[in-house]
mmCIF file of C-alpha atoms in Angstrom:
data_model
loop_
_atom_site.group_PDB
_atom_site.id
_atom_site.type_symbol
_atom_site.label_atom_id
_atom_site.label_comp_id
_atom_site.label_asym_id
_atom_site.label_seq_id
_atom_site.Cartn_x
_atom_site.Cartn_y
_atom_site.Cartn_z
ATOM 1 C CA VAL A 1369 -65.064 -32.357 36.208
ATOM 2 C CA PRO A 1370 -63.789 -35.573 34.459
ATOM 3 C CA ASN A 1371 -62.435 -35.673 31.120
ATOM 4 C CA GLU A 1372 -64.420 -37.437 28.714
ATOM 5 C CA ASP A 1373 -64.002 -39.239 25.468
ATOM 6 C CA LYS A 1374 -66.241 -37.386 23.061
ATOM 7 C CA GLY A 1375 -64.858 -38.946 19.904
ATOM 8 C CA SER A 1376 -62.638 -36.210 18.753
ATOM 9 C CA LEU A 1377 -59.281 -34.361 19.358
ATOM 10 C CA MET A 1378 -58.219 -30.834 18.977
ATOM 11 C CA VAL A 1379 -54.629 -30.609 17.554
ATOM 12 C CA PHE A 1380 -52.767 -27.281 17.757
ATOM 13 C CA ALA A 1381 -49.513 -26.758 15.567
ATOM 14 C CA PHE A 1382 -47.206 -23.732 16.031
ATOM 15 C CA MET A 1383 -44.646 -23.204 13.478
ATOM 16 C CA MET A 1384 -41.591 -20.976 13.959
ATOM 17 C CA PRO A 1385 -42.620 -17.470 14.797
ATOM 18 C CA SER A 1386 -43.536 -15.504 11.486
ATOM 19 C CA THR A 1387 -43.584 -18.461 9.375
ATOM 20 C CA SER A 1388 -45.498 -17.580 6.088
ATOM 21 C CA LEU A 1389 -49.067 -18.602 5.707
ATOM 22 C CA GLY A 1390 -48.136 -20.728 2.616
ATOM 23 C CA GLU A 1391 -45.252 -22.492 4.406
ATOM 24 C CA SER A 1392 -47.498 -23.160 7.449
ATOM 25 C CA SER A 1393 -50.071 -24.854 5.001
ATOM 26 C CA LYS A 1394 -47.380 -27.353 3.797
ATOM 27 C CA ILE A 1395 -46.158 -28.359 7.310
ATOM 28 C CA SER A 1396 -49.896 -28.529 8.499
ATOM 29 C CA SER A 1397 -50.780 -30.972 5.556
ATOM 30 C CA GLU A 1398 -47.825 -33.182 6.565
ATOM 31 C CA ILE A 1399 -48.958 -33.221 10.148
ATOM 32 C CA GLU A 1400 -52.396 -34.138 9.010
ATOM 33 C CA LYS A 1401 -51.266 -37.112 6.965
ATOM 34 C CA GLN A 1402 -49.539 -38.265 10.248
ATOM 35 C CA ILE A 1403 -52.690 -38.027 12.145
ATOM 36 C CA LEU A 1404 -54.755 -39.746 9.460
ATOM 37 C CA ALA A 1405 -52.340 -42.759 9.584
ATOM 38 C CA HIS A 1406 -53.210 -43.599 13.068
ATOM 39 C CA PRO A 1407 -55.639 -46.708 12.852
ATOM 40 C CA ASP A 1408 -58.029 -45.158 15.387
ATOM 41 C CA VAL A 1409 -58.686 -41.553 13.547
ATOM 42 C CA LYS A 1410 -61.442 -41.446 11.050
ATOM 43 C CA ALA A 1411 -61.003 -38.101 9.299
ATOM 44 C CA THR A 1412 -59.290 -34.696 9.812
ATOM 45 C CA ALA A 1413 -60.054 -31.053 9.186
ATOM 46 C CA ASN A 1414 -57.581 -28.017 9.620
ATOM 47 C CA ILE A 1415 -57.617 -24.401 9.715
ATOM 48 C CA THR A 1416 -54.433 -22.627 8.993
ATOM 49 C CA GLY A 1417 -53.840 -19.257 10.169
ATOM 50 C CA LEU A 1418 -56.003 -19.401 13.229
ATOM 51 C CA ASP A 1419 -54.595 -19.556 16.764
ATOM 52 C CA ILE A 1420 -57.430 -20.746 18.807
ATOM 53 C CA THR A 1421 -55.898 -20.271 22.107
ATOM 54 C CA THR A 1422 -55.751 -16.371 21.558
ATOM 55 C CA PHE A 1423 -58.615 -16.141 19.152
ATOM 56 C CA ALA A 1424 -55.931 -14.198 16.872
ATOM 57 C CA TYR A 1425 -55.237 -14.773 13.056
ATOM 58 C CA LYS A 1426 -51.398 -15.732 12.834
ATOM 59 C CA THR A 1427 -49.851 -17.086 9.908
ATOM 60 C CA ASP A 1428 -47.709 -19.391 11.967
ATOM 61 C CA ALA A 1429 -50.527 -21.234 13.770
ATOM 62 C CA THR A 1430 -52.937 -24.280 12.657
ATOM 63 C CA LEU A 1431 -55.899 -25.704 14.366
ATOM 64 C CA MET A 1432 -56.880 -29.301 13.406
ATOM 65 C CA PHE A 1433 -59.900 -31.476 14.411
ATOM 66 C CA ALA A 1434 -59.381 -35.197 14.463
ATOM 67 C CA LEU A 1435 -62.519 -37.391 14.543
ATOM 68 C CA LEU A 1436 -62.058 -40.666 16.097
ATOM 69 C CA LYS A 1437 -63.721 -44.225 15.159
ATOM 70 C CA PRO A 1438 -66.840 -44.758 17.218
ATOM 71 C CA TRP A 1439 -66.640 -46.023 20.862
ATOM 72 C CA ASP A 1440 -67.379 -49.573 20.189
ATOM 73 C CA GLU A 1441 -64.649 -49.920 17.681
ATOM 74 C CA ARG A 1442 -62.049 -48.474 20.416
ATOM 75 C CA PRO A 1443 -62.734 -50.781 23.382
ATOM 76 C CA LEU A 1444 -59.140 -50.625 24.892
ATOM 77 C CA LYS A 1445 -57.883 -48.141 27.336
ATOM 78 C CA SER A 1446 -54.988 -47.509 25.003
ATOM 79 C CA GLN A 1447 -57.647 -46.378 22.278
ATOM 80 C CA SER A 1448 -59.473 -43.766 24.583
ATOM 81 C CA SER A 1449 -59.192 -40.220 23.217
ATOM 82 C CA GLN A 1450 -56.869 -39.127 26.118
ATOM 83 C CA ALA A 1451 -54.326 -41.897 25.347
ATOM 84 C CA ILE A 1452 -54.366 -41.185 21.730
ATOM 85 C CA ALA A 1453 -53.626 -37.476 22.545
ATOM 86 C CA GLY A 1454 -50.840 -38.805 24.425
ATOM 87 C CA GLN A 1455 -49.571 -40.889 21.693
ATOM 88 C CA PHE A 1456 -49.488 -37.752 19.258
ATOM 89 C CA MET A 1457 -47.697 -36.009 21.772
ATOM 90 C CA GLY A 1458 -44.814 -38.441 21.882
ATOM 91 C CA GLN A 1459 -44.853 -39.139 18.406
ATOM 92 C CA PHE A 1460 -44.824 -35.224 17.055
ATOM 93 C CA ALA A 1461 -42.251 -34.551 19.898
ATOM 94 C CA GLN A 1462 -39.680 -37.039 18.058
ATOM 95 C CA THR A 1463 -40.776 -36.549 14.439
ATOM 96 C CA SER A 1464 -41.803 -32.917 14.135
ATOM 97 C CA LYS A 1465 -38.946 -30.467 13.430
ATOM 98 C CA GLU A 1466 -40.854 -27.538 11.868
ATOM 99 C CA ALA A 1467 -43.781 -27.275 14.628
ATOM 100 C CA PHE A 1468 -44.588 -27.678 17.989
ATOM 101 C CA VAL A 1469 -47.786 -29.861 18.130
ATOM 102 C CA LEU A 1470 -50.233 -30.383 20.819
ATOM 103 C CA ALA A 1471 -53.160 -32.718 20.967
ATOM 104 C CA VAL A 1472 -55.831 -32.220 23.648
ATOM 105 C CA ASN A 1473 -59.412 -33.229 24.646
ATOM 106 C CA PRO A 1474 -62.130 -30.965 23.874
ATOM 107 C CA PRO A 1475 -63.436 -29.180 26.893
ATOM 108 C CA PRO A 1476 -65.702 -31.234 29.193
ATOM 109 C CA ILE A 1477 -68.339 -28.617 29.122
ATOM 110 C CA ARG A 1478 -68.703 -27.017 25.680
ATOM 111 C CA GLY A 1479 -68.542 -23.394 25.721
ATOM 112 C CA MET A 1480 -67.028 -23.100 29.061
ATOM 113 C CA SER A 1481 -63.332 -23.015 27.893
ATOM 114 C CA THR A 1482 -61.431 -23.450 24.709
ATOM 115 C CA THR A 1483 -59.830 -26.762 25.499
ATOM 116 C CA GLY A 1484 -60.030 -29.218 28.230
ATOM 117 C CA GLY A 1485 -57.630 -29.048 31.446
ATOM 118 C CA PHE A 1486 -57.058 -25.791 33.414
ATOM 119 C CA GLU A 1487 -57.064 -22.297 32.343
ATOM 120 C CA MET A 1488 -55.079 -19.740 34.477
ATOM 121 C CA TRP A 1489 -54.412 -15.984 33.861
ATOM 122 C CA ILE A 1490 -51.163 -14.445 35.263
ATOM 123 C CA GLN A 1491 -51.645 -10.760 35.698
ATOM 124 C CA ASP A 1492 -49.050 -7.990 36.085
ATOM 125 C CA ARG A 1493 -50.735 -5.436 38.208
ATOM 126 C CA THR A 1494 -47.431 -3.442 38.387
ATOM 127 C CA GLY A 1495 -47.807 -2.147 34.826
ATOM 128 C CA GLY A 1496 -44.260 -3.435 34.170
ATOM 129 C CA GLU A 1497 -42.592 -4.488 30.724
ATOM 130 C CA LEU A 1498 -44.099 -7.550 29.027
ATOM 131 C CA SER A 1499 -40.459 -9.010 29.030
ATOM 132 C CA VAL A 1500 -40.609 -9.258 32.615
ATOM 133 C CA LEU A 1501 -44.037 -11.026 32.595
ATOM 134 C CA ASN A 1502 -42.845 -13.299 30.143
ATOM 135 C CA THR A 1503 -39.833 -14.153 32.244
ATOM 136 C CA TYR A 1504 -42.064 -15.390 35.175
ATOM 137 C CA VAL A 1505 -44.481 -17.240 32.877
ATOM 138 C CA GLN A 1506 -41.633 -19.178 31.172
ATOM 139 C CA GLN A 1507 -40.359 -20.175 34.495
ATOM 140 C CA ILE A 1508 -43.904 -21.330 35.541
ATOM 141 C CA VAL A 1509 -44.036 -23.410 32.256
ATOM 142 C CA ALA A 1510 -40.826 -24.827 32.638
ATOM 143 C CA LYS A 1511 -41.488 -25.932 36.191
ATOM 144 C CA ALA A 1512 -44.782 -27.112 35.445
ATOM 145 C CA ALA A 1513 -43.387 -29.396 32.540
ATOM 146 C CA GLU A 1514 -41.520 -31.201 35.218
ATOM 147 C CA ASP A 1515 -44.623 -32.075 37.565
ATOM 148 C CA PRO A 1516 -45.956 -35.618 37.093
ATOM 149 C CA ARG A 1517 -49.685 -34.238 37.781
ATOM 150 C CA LEU A 1518 -49.522 -31.916 34.720
ATOM 151 C CA THR A 1519 -49.263 -32.672 31.018
ATOM 152 C CA GLY A 1520 -48.834 -30.182 28.013
ATOM 153 C CA PRO A 1521 -48.470 -27.015 30.147
ATOM 154 C CA ARG A 1522 -48.119 -23.783 27.653
ATOM 155 C CA THR A 1523 -48.597 -20.266 27.600
ATOM 156 C CA THR A 1524 -50.141 -17.764 25.080
ATOM 157 C CA LEU A 1525 -47.446 -14.943 25.913
ATOM 158 C CA ASN A 1526 -44.476 -14.992 23.244
ATOM 159 C CA THR A 1527 -42.251 -11.955 23.377
ATOM 160 C CA ASN A 1528 -39.725 -13.227 20.781
ATOM 161 C CA ILE A 1529 -41.844 -12.836 17.551
ATOM 162 C CA PRO A 1530 -39.465 -11.278 14.932
ATOM 163 C CA GLN A 1531 -41.005 -8.026 13.493
ATOM 164 C CA TYR A 1532 -40.592 -5.001 11.484
ATOM 165 C CA LEU A 1533 -41.104 -1.509 12.834
ATOM 166 C CA LEU A 1534 -41.838 0.939 10.283
ATOM 167 C CA THR A 1535 -41.404 4.631 10.959
ATOM 168 C CA ILE A 1536 -42.496 7.341 8.702
ATOM 169 C CA ASN A 1537 -40.378 10.324 8.112
ATOM 170 C CA ARG A 1538 -42.931 12.985 8.390
ATOM 171 C CA ASP A 1539 -40.581 15.993 7.757
ATOM 172 C CA LYS A 1540 -39.411 14.427 4.562
ATOM 173 C CA ALA A 1541 -42.915 13.481 3.558
ATOM 174 C CA LYS A 1542 -44.033 17.118 4.128
ATOM 175 C CA ALA A 1543 -41.041 18.520 2.144
ATOM 176 C CA MET A 1544 -41.920 16.187 -0.792
ATOM 177 C CA ASP A 1545 -45.535 17.150 -0.409
ATOM 178 C CA VAL A 1546 -46.736 13.549 0.330
ATOM 179 C CA PRO A 1547 -49.705 13.264 2.656
ATOM 180 C CA VAL A 1548 -49.150 10.899 5.442
ATOM 181 C CA SER A 1549 -52.412 9.341 5.071
ATOM 182 C CA SER A 1550 -51.408 8.065 1.602
ATOM 183 C CA ILE A 1551 -48.493 6.589 2.742
ATOM 184 C CA PHE A 1552 -50.402 4.633 5.176
ATOM 185 C CA LYS A 1553 -52.983 3.788 2.594
ATOM 186 C CA ILE A 1554 -50.343 2.502 0.117
ATOM 187 C CA ILE A 1555 -48.679 0.338 2.756
ATOM 188 C CA GLN A 1556 -52.106 -1.129 3.754
ATOM 189 C CA GLN A 1557 -53.044 -2.008 0.504
ATOM 190 C CA THR A 1558 -49.915 -3.542 -1.099
ATOM 191 C CA TYR A 1559 -48.736 -5.426 1.972
ATOM 192 C CA GLY A 1560 -52.104 -6.053 3.641
ATOM 193 C CA GLN A 1561 -55.389 -5.595 1.823
ATOM 194 C CA GLY A 1562 -57.535 -2.698 1.182
ATOM 195 C CA TYR A 1563 -61.452 -2.598 0.777
ATOM 196 C CA ILE A 1564 -62.711 -1.360 -2.610
ATOM 197 C CA ASN A 1565 -66.498 -1.955 -2.561
ATOM 198 C CA ASP A 1566 -69.303 -4.357 -2.657
ATOM 199 C CA PHE A 1567 -71.240 -6.044 -5.433
ATOM 200 C CA ASN A 1568 -74.508 -8.136 -5.560
ATOM 201 C CA LEU A 1569 -74.478 -11.523 -7.204
ATOM 202 C CA TYR A 1570 -77.001 -14.400 -7.186
ATOM 203 C CA GLY A 1571 -78.729 -12.883 -4.267
ATOM 204 C CA ARG A 1572 -75.463 -12.539 -2.103
ATOM 205 C CA THR A 1573 -73.232 -9.568 -1.460
ATOM 206 C CA PHE A 1574 -69.592 -9.788 -1.990
ATOM 207 C CA HIS A 1575 -66.630 -7.855 -0.807
ATOM 208 C CA VAL A 1576 -63.973 -6.677 -3.212
ATOM 209 C CA ASN A 1577 -60.538 -6.149 -1.586
ATOM 210 C CA ILE A 1578 -57.163 -5.233 -3.236
ATOM 211 C CA GLN A 1579 -53.816 -7.082 -2.608
ATOM 212 C CA SER A 1580 -50.390 -7.469 -4.101
ATOM 213 C CA LYS A 1581 -49.571 -11.077 -4.961
ATOM 214 C CA SER A 1582 -47.153 -12.769 -2.382
ATOM 215 C CA GLU A 1583 -44.140 -12.344 -4.688
ATOM 216 C CA TYR A 1584 -44.589 -8.728 -5.003
ATOM 217 C CA ARG A 1585 -44.511 -8.348 -1.064
ATOM 218 C CA ALA A 1586 -42.021 -10.845 0.219
ATOM 219 C CA THR A 1587 -38.861 -8.767 1.291
ATOM 220 C CA ARG A 1588 -38.190 -5.338 2.420
ATOM 221 C CA GLU A 1589 -36.534 -4.625 -0.549
ATOM 222 C CA GLN A 1590 -39.666 -4.617 -2.511
ATOM 223 C CA PHE A 1591 -40.611 -1.191 -0.622
ATOM 224 C CA LYS A 1592 -38.336 0.391 -3.265
ATOM 225 C CA SER A 1593 -40.833 -0.737 -5.999
ATOM 226 C CA THR A 1594 -43.790 0.685 -4.264
ATOM 227 C CA PHE A 1595 -44.694 4.205 -5.039
ATOM 228 C CA VAL A 1596 -46.936 7.007 -3.580
ATOM 229 C CA LYS A 1597 -47.887 10.025 -5.491
ATOM 230 C CA SER A 1598 -47.360 13.721 -4.339
ATOM 231 C CA SER A 1599 -50.037 16.109 -4.172
ATOM 232 C CA GLN A 1600 -49.179 18.930 -6.352
ATOM 233 C CA GLU A 1601 -46.743 17.786 -9.040
ATOM 234 C CA GLY A 1602 -48.031 13.971 -9.083
ATOM 235 C CA ASN A 1603 -44.455 12.616 -9.086
ATOM 236 C CA LEU A 1604 -44.146 8.910 -8.094
ATOM 237 C CA ILE A 1605 -41.944 8.596 -5.223
ATOM 238 C CA PRO A 1606 -40.691 5.296 -3.740
ATOM 239 C CA ILE A 1607 -42.212 4.318 -0.347
ATOM 240 C CA SER A 1608 -38.476 3.407 0.731
ATOM 241 C CA GLU A 1609 -37.566 7.119 0.546
ATOM 242 C CA LEU A 1610 -40.112 8.064 3.199
ATOM 243 C CA ILE A 1611 -39.813 5.235 5.886
ATOM 244 C CA ASN A 1612 -37.279 3.854 8.146
ATOM 245 C CA ILE A 1613 -37.358 0.025 8.613
ATOM 246 C CA GLU A 1614 -36.118 -1.637 11.733
ATOM 247 C CA ARG A 1615 -35.941 -5.307 12.745
ATOM 248 C CA LYS A 1616 -37.180 -6.191 16.333
ATOM 249 C CA VAL A 1617 -38.634 -8.832 18.407
ATOM 250 C CA ASP A 1618 -41.905 -8.463 20.383
ATOM 251 C CA ALA A 1619 -45.307 -10.007 21.243
ATOM 252 C CA SER A 1620 -47.410 -10.497 18.203
ATOM 253 C CA VAL A 1621 -50.648 -10.717 20.556
ATOM 254 C CA ILE A 1622 -51.134 -8.798 23.762
ATOM 255 C CA GLN A 1623 -53.724 -10.106 26.142
ATOM 256 C CA ARG A 1624 -55.449 -8.388 29.037
ATOM 257 C CA PHE A 1625 -57.455 -9.940 31.778
ATOM 258 C CA ASN A 1626 -59.456 -7.649 34.352
ATOM 259 C CA MET A 1627 -57.838 -4.694 32.320
ATOM 260 C CA PHE A 1628 -54.312 -5.916 33.159
ATOM 261 C CA ASN A 1629 -51.496 -7.079 30.926
ATOM 262 C CA ALA A 1630 -51.820 -10.733 31.289
ATOM 263 C CA ALA A 1631 -50.524 -14.190 29.866
ATOM 264 C CA LYS A 1632 -52.929 -17.455 29.844
ATOM 265 C CA VAL A 1633 -51.287 -20.672 30.931
ATOM 266 C CA THR A 1634 -53.091 -23.866 30.164
ATOM 267 C CA GLY A 1635 -52.504 -27.548 30.365
ATOM 268 C CA SER A 1636 -54.231 -30.798 31.312
ATOM 269 C CA PRO A 1637 -53.959 -33.316 34.149
ATOM 270 C CA SER A 1638 -51.792 -36.489 33.363
ATOM 271 C CA MET A 1639 -53.474 -39.944 33.297
ATOM 272 C CA GLY A 1640 -54.710 -40.835 36.744
ATOM 273 C CA PHE A 1641 -55.258 -37.305 37.872
ATOM 274 C CA ALA A 1642 -58.247 -35.283 38.160
ATOM 275 C CA SER A 1643 -58.801 -31.762 36.971
ATOM 276 C CA SER A 1644 -58.593 -30.588 40.594
ATOM 277 C CA ASP A 1645 -55.332 -32.018 41.042
ATOM 278 C CA ALA A 1646 -53.952 -30.075 37.937
ATOM 279 C CA THR A 1647 -55.425 -26.951 39.243
ATOM 280 C CA ARG A 1648 -53.726 -27.584 42.591
ATOM 281 C CA ALA A 1649 -50.282 -28.191 41.030
ATOM 282 C CA ILE A 1650 -50.343 -25.248 38.791
ATOM 283 C CA GLU A 1651 -51.451 -22.861 41.607
ATOM 284 C CA GLU A 1652 -48.862 -24.311 43.910
ATOM 285 C CA ILE A 1653 -46.104 -23.653 41.041
ATOM 286 C CA ALA A 1654 -47.365 -20.107 40.041
ATOM 287 C CA THR A 1655 -47.387 -18.734 43.742
ATOM 288 C CA SER A 1656 -43.912 -20.020 44.354
ATOM 289 C CA ILE A 1657 -42.569 -18.144 41.535
ATOM 290 C CA LEU A 1658 -44.508 -15.021 41.110
ATOM 291 C CA PRO A 1659 -43.323 -12.010 43.060
ATOM 292 C CA GLU A 1660 -45.545 -9.053 44.898
ATOM 293 C CA GLY A 1661 -47.797 -7.396 42.040
ATOM 294 C CA TYR A 1662 -48.440 -10.448 40.022
ATOM 295 C CA THR A 1663 -51.662 -12.462 40.654
ATOM 296 C CA ILE A 1664 -53.501 -15.231 39.263
ATOM 297 C CA ALA A 1665 -57.165 -15.636 38.021
ATOM 298 C CA TRP A 1666 -59.167 -18.311 36.710
ATOM 299 C CA ALA A 1667 -61.405 -18.600 33.463
ATOM 300 C CA GLY A 1668 -63.566 -21.288 31.861
ATOM 301 C CA THR A 1669 -64.213 -24.573 33.504
ATOM 302 C CA THR A 1670 -61.656 -24.017 36.133
ATOM 303 C CA TYR A 1671 -63.178 -20.762 37.305
ATOM 304 C CA GLN A 1672 -66.524 -22.726 37.867
ATOM 305 C CA GLU A 1673 -64.651 -25.543 39.713
ATOM 306 C CA LYS A 1674 -62.823 -23.175 41.833
ATOM 307 C CA LYS A 1675 -66.095 -21.066 42.739
ATOM 308 C CA LEU A 1676 -67.796 -24.262 43.809
ATOM 309 C CA GLU A 1677 -65.030 -25.305 46.023
ATOM 310 C CA ASN A 1678 -66.160 -22.505 48.280
ATOM 311 C CA GLU A 1679 -69.964 -23.347 48.244
ATOM 312 C CA PRO A 1680 -71.325 -25.366 51.105
ATOM 313 C CA ASP A 1681 -72.129 -28.944 50.618
ATOM 314 C CA TYR A 1682 -75.817 -28.983 50.405
ATOM 315 C CA THR A 1683 -76.204 -32.828 50.130
ATOM 316 C CA THR A 1684 -74.439 -33.367 53.396
ATOM 317 C CA LEU A 1685 -76.261 -30.602 55.323
ATOM 318 C CA TYR A 1686 -79.545 -31.814 54.149
ATOM 319 C CA ALA A 1687 -78.338 -35.501 55.360
ATOM 320 C CA ALA A 1688 -77.385 -33.785 58.725
ATOM 321 C CA ILE A 1689 -80.660 -32.050 59.108
ATOM 322 C CA PHE A 1690 -82.942 -34.844 58.138
#
C-alpha cells in the first residue's frame, strides 16, 4: 500500500519522562510555532497530554496535526507531505533539546492503523520481566535506525519512567483508627481528582470533580500538609505518617497483545522504498535479535499486507485459465 500525500501530517512530541502537563504545553507551543513557520504549512492544532501511539493519557506527550497547503500550491517533489515530514525530522533533531519530535504521514487507509508505515508487536511468551523485553526491543530499534530502508523506527515501551511508589502502613493506620479506604480516598482527591456529583444546566449534564491546585500537590513534602481523619476521635493525622514513599523507575504503560506482555514497534519506509520493503527489513532485524520464547505479530495495515501475501494471485490464475 503506497504512502499518499493526504494534505496533512501527524506530529508526535515526547518530552522527558514525567514532564508536567504545564511544561509540556509550553514546549508544544514552541514546536507548533516552528511548524507554522514552514512555508507549506497552512494551520496546526495540538492535543497535549495524549500519547496516540498507546492511546494513553500522559503528561509528557503531545499529538499535533499540521494542515498543508493545497496540492496545486505544492507542485515540487520537495513539497510532498513525505518530504516535509523528513524536513521536520531533520530540523527538530538539531533544534529541539527538550523533546523528541516525530513527523509522519497519516495511514494510507484510515482506521486500519494509527500512523502510516509498519506496525509490529514483539510478544514475550516466556512471562519474563519487562526489563528483559525492553532490552531486546531497544536493540531492534537501534539496529533499525541504521537500516537505509527504514525511517523513524520507535517503540511504545519505556521502562525508565521515574515514579513514586506509595505503600500504606496498614498496621499503623489500624493503631490510629484510620480506615485504609479513607487514606486512598484522600490521596485520590488531593493528588488526582474525585467525583462529587452531576448537575443539569442549559439542557446539559455537567460533572463536578474536586482536585487541589497544582501548587499544593507539586512535591512529596506536601503529603505532610494533607490530613485524614480518624474514625473515633476525629483527629486529623498527616498522610505522611501513614505512608512510605519510594522512588523507582518502571513502565508507565504496559501493553499486551494476544494476552502476552508486548511492545509495539513502528516506523516508515524511507524515500524510494515501499511499505513491503520496510516490513521485510524490520522482520529480518527482529528475527536476528529475538531469542526463543519471543515472537512477532503484525497489526493495522501491515497485518492486511502480510495476510494478502499468502493469498493466490487470482488475476494471473484467471489469465492462465482463459
